[in-house]
Each structure stands twice: as C-alpha cells, then as structure tokens.
Coordinates of C-alpha atoms in Angstrom, one line a residue:
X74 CA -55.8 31.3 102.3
X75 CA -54.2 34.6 101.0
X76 CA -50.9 34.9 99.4
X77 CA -49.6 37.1 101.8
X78 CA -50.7 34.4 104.8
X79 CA -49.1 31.3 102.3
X80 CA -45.9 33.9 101.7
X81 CA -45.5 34.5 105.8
X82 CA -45.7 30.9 106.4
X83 CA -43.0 30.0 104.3
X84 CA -40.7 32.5 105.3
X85 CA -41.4 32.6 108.7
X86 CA -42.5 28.9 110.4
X87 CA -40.8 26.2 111.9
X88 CA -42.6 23.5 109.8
X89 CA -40.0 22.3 107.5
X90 CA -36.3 23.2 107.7
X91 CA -33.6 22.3 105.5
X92 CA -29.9 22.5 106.2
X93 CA -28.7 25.8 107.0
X94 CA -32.1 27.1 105.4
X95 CA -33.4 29.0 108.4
X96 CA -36.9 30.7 108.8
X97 CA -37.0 34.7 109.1
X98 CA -36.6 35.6 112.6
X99 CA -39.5 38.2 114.1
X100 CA -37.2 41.1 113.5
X101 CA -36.3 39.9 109.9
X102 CA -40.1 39.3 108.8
X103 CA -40.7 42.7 110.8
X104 CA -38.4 44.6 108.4
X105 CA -38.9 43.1 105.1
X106 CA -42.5 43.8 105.9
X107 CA -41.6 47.2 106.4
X108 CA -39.9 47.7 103.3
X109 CA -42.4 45.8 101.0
X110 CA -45.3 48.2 102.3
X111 CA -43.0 51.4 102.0
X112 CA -42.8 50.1 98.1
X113 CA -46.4 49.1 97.5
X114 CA -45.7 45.6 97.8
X115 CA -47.2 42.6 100.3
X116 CA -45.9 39.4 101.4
X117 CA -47.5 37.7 98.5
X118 CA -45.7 39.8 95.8
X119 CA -42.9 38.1 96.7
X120 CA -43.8 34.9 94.9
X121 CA -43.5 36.7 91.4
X122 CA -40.3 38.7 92.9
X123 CA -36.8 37.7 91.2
X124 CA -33.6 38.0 93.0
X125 CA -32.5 41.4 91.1
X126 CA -35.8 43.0 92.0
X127 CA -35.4 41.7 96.2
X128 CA -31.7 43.4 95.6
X129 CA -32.7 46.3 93.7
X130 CA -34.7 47.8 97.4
X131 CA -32.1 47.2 99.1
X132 CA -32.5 43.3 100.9
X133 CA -28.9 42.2 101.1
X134 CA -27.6 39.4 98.3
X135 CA -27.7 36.7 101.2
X136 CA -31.1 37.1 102.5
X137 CA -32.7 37.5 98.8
X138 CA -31.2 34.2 98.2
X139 CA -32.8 32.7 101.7
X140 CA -36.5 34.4 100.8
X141 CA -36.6 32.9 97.8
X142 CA -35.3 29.4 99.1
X143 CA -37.6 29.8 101.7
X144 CA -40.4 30.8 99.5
X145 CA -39.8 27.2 97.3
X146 CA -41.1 25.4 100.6
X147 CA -44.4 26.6 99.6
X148 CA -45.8 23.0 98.4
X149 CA -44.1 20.9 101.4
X150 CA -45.8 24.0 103.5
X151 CA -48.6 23.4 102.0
X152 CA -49.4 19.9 102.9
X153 CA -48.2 20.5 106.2
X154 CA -51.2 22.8 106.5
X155 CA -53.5 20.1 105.9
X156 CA -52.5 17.6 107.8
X157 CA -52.6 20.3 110.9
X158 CA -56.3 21.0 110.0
X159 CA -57.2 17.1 109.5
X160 CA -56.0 17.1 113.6
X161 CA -57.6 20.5 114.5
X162 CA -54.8 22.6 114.9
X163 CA -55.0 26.4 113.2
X164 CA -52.1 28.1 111.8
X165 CA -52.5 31.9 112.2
X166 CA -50.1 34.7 110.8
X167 CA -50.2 37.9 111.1
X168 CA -52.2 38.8 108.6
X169 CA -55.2 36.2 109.4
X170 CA -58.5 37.8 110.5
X171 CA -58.4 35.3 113.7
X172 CA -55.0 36.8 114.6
X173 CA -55.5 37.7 118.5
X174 CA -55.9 41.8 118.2
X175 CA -54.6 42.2 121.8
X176 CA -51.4 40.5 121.0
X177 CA -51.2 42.2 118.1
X178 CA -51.9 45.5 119.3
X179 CA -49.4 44.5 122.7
X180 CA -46.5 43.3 121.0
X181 CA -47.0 45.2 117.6
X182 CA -44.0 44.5 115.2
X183 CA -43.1 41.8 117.3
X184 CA -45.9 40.1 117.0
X185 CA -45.0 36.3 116.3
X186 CA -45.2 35.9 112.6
X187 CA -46.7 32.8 112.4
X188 CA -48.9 30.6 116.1
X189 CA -50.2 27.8 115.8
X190 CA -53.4 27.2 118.1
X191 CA -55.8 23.8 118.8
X192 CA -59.1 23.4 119.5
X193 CA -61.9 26.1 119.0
X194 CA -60.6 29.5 118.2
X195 CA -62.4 32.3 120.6
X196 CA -64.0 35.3 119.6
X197 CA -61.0 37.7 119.0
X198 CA -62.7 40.6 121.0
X199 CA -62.7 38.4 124.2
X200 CA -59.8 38.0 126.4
X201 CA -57.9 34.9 125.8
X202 CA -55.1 32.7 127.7
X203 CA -52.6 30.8 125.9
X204 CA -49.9 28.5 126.9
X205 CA -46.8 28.1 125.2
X206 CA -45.1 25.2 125.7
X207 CA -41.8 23.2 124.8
X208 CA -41.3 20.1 123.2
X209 CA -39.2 18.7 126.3
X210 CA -41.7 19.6 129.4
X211 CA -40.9 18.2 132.7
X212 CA -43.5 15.8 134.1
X213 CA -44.5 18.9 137.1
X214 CA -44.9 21.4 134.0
X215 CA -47.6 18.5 132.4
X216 CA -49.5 18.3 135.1
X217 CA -49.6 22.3 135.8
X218 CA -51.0 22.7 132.2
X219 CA -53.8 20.4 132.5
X220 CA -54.6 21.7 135.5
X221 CA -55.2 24.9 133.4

C-alpha cells in the first residue's frame, strides 16, 4: 500500500480513536489535500513533515498538532489492516485504484476519505450497490438488507 493510502487512513478512519484525538472530517481531508497538491506535496509527505513546515503553509497550530498525532496511529492502523483482510473486508481510500470511480466522480471532494467494503470487490466500470449501515440496526432494517 502507498504512502499516501497509509497517510489517509490515519488521518481520516474511524479505526482507532483516542481521547479527544478525532479523525479529519471529509471537508478537513478535502482541504489539506487541496493545499498539499497546490504545494507539490501528497498525503504521504506528510510522514517526513514537522510541525513548523505543516504551519509554515498555512494549517492552523491546532490541526498540525492533530495531523501529526493522527499520523503516530500509523502502526496500531496498521495491524488493524490486517486483521480486516485475514476476515475479508477491504479498506479503500481515495487514492486506491479499486476506489468506486462513479462515487468518485458523483460526490468529488466529498468523496468519503476512507470505505470499507466485504466480500469480492466488482469491476469498478460496472454499476455497483452498496449499503451503509449502522452499528445499532433495528431488527426490520436486518431483515430488509438480507433481503438485498
């Protein structure tokens, strides 16, 4: 996996979260992006970027501090990643070939960062359903999904 993939995931998923250590919303990932590429940078530069340098293009004091405590996650992110493949499950971002195009190309700079898919990954040039679900689903919503 890519730097810039391993960078998004730790700034960006759910997987591990600390006290008062929150993931980049959409929006936040969405405009550091911006700013990296406007500089020449990616995603992955940002593991060899210090604090002065995240100030010194303009990302506020606070959120330099949260990238980079965010960016620490990277070995507990890491095994996390494994254990999702040993069951099957795929963890796209962004920047990962399998990344579904039309939701990319829908949603652009909205895009979710980071999904996380299981079983078989389609084609990406055929059209695809997902469902999103919740971790508290009613009993009615259960049965609707399999029924899917």
């Amino acid at each position: 996996m890519s730097r810039d993939r391993w960078s998004i995931l730790c700034l960006c998923s759910q997987f591990k979260w600390e006290e008062g250590l929150r993931p980049l919303t959409t929006a936040e990932f969405r405009d550091l992006s911006t700013l990296l590429k406007h500089r020449g940078k990616t995603m992955g530069d940002l593991f060899q970027t210090s604090f002065q340098e995240l100030c010194s293009v303009d990302v506020p004091q606070e959120r330099a501090l949260r990238i980079l405590a965010l960016l620490d996650r990277l070995p507990v992110i890491e095994t996390i990643i494994g254990s999702y493949r040993s069951m099957g499950i795929h963890v796209l971002t962004v920047e990962d070939p399998a990344y579904f195009p039309t939701l990319k190309s829908t949603l652009g700079g909205n895009s979710p960062p980071v999904l996380c898919c299981a079983g078989a990954l389609p084609p990406t040039e055929k059209p695809v359903v997902g469902i999103v679900g919740a971790r508290a689903i009613s009993p009615t919503d259960a049965e609707f999904t399999r029924r899917v």
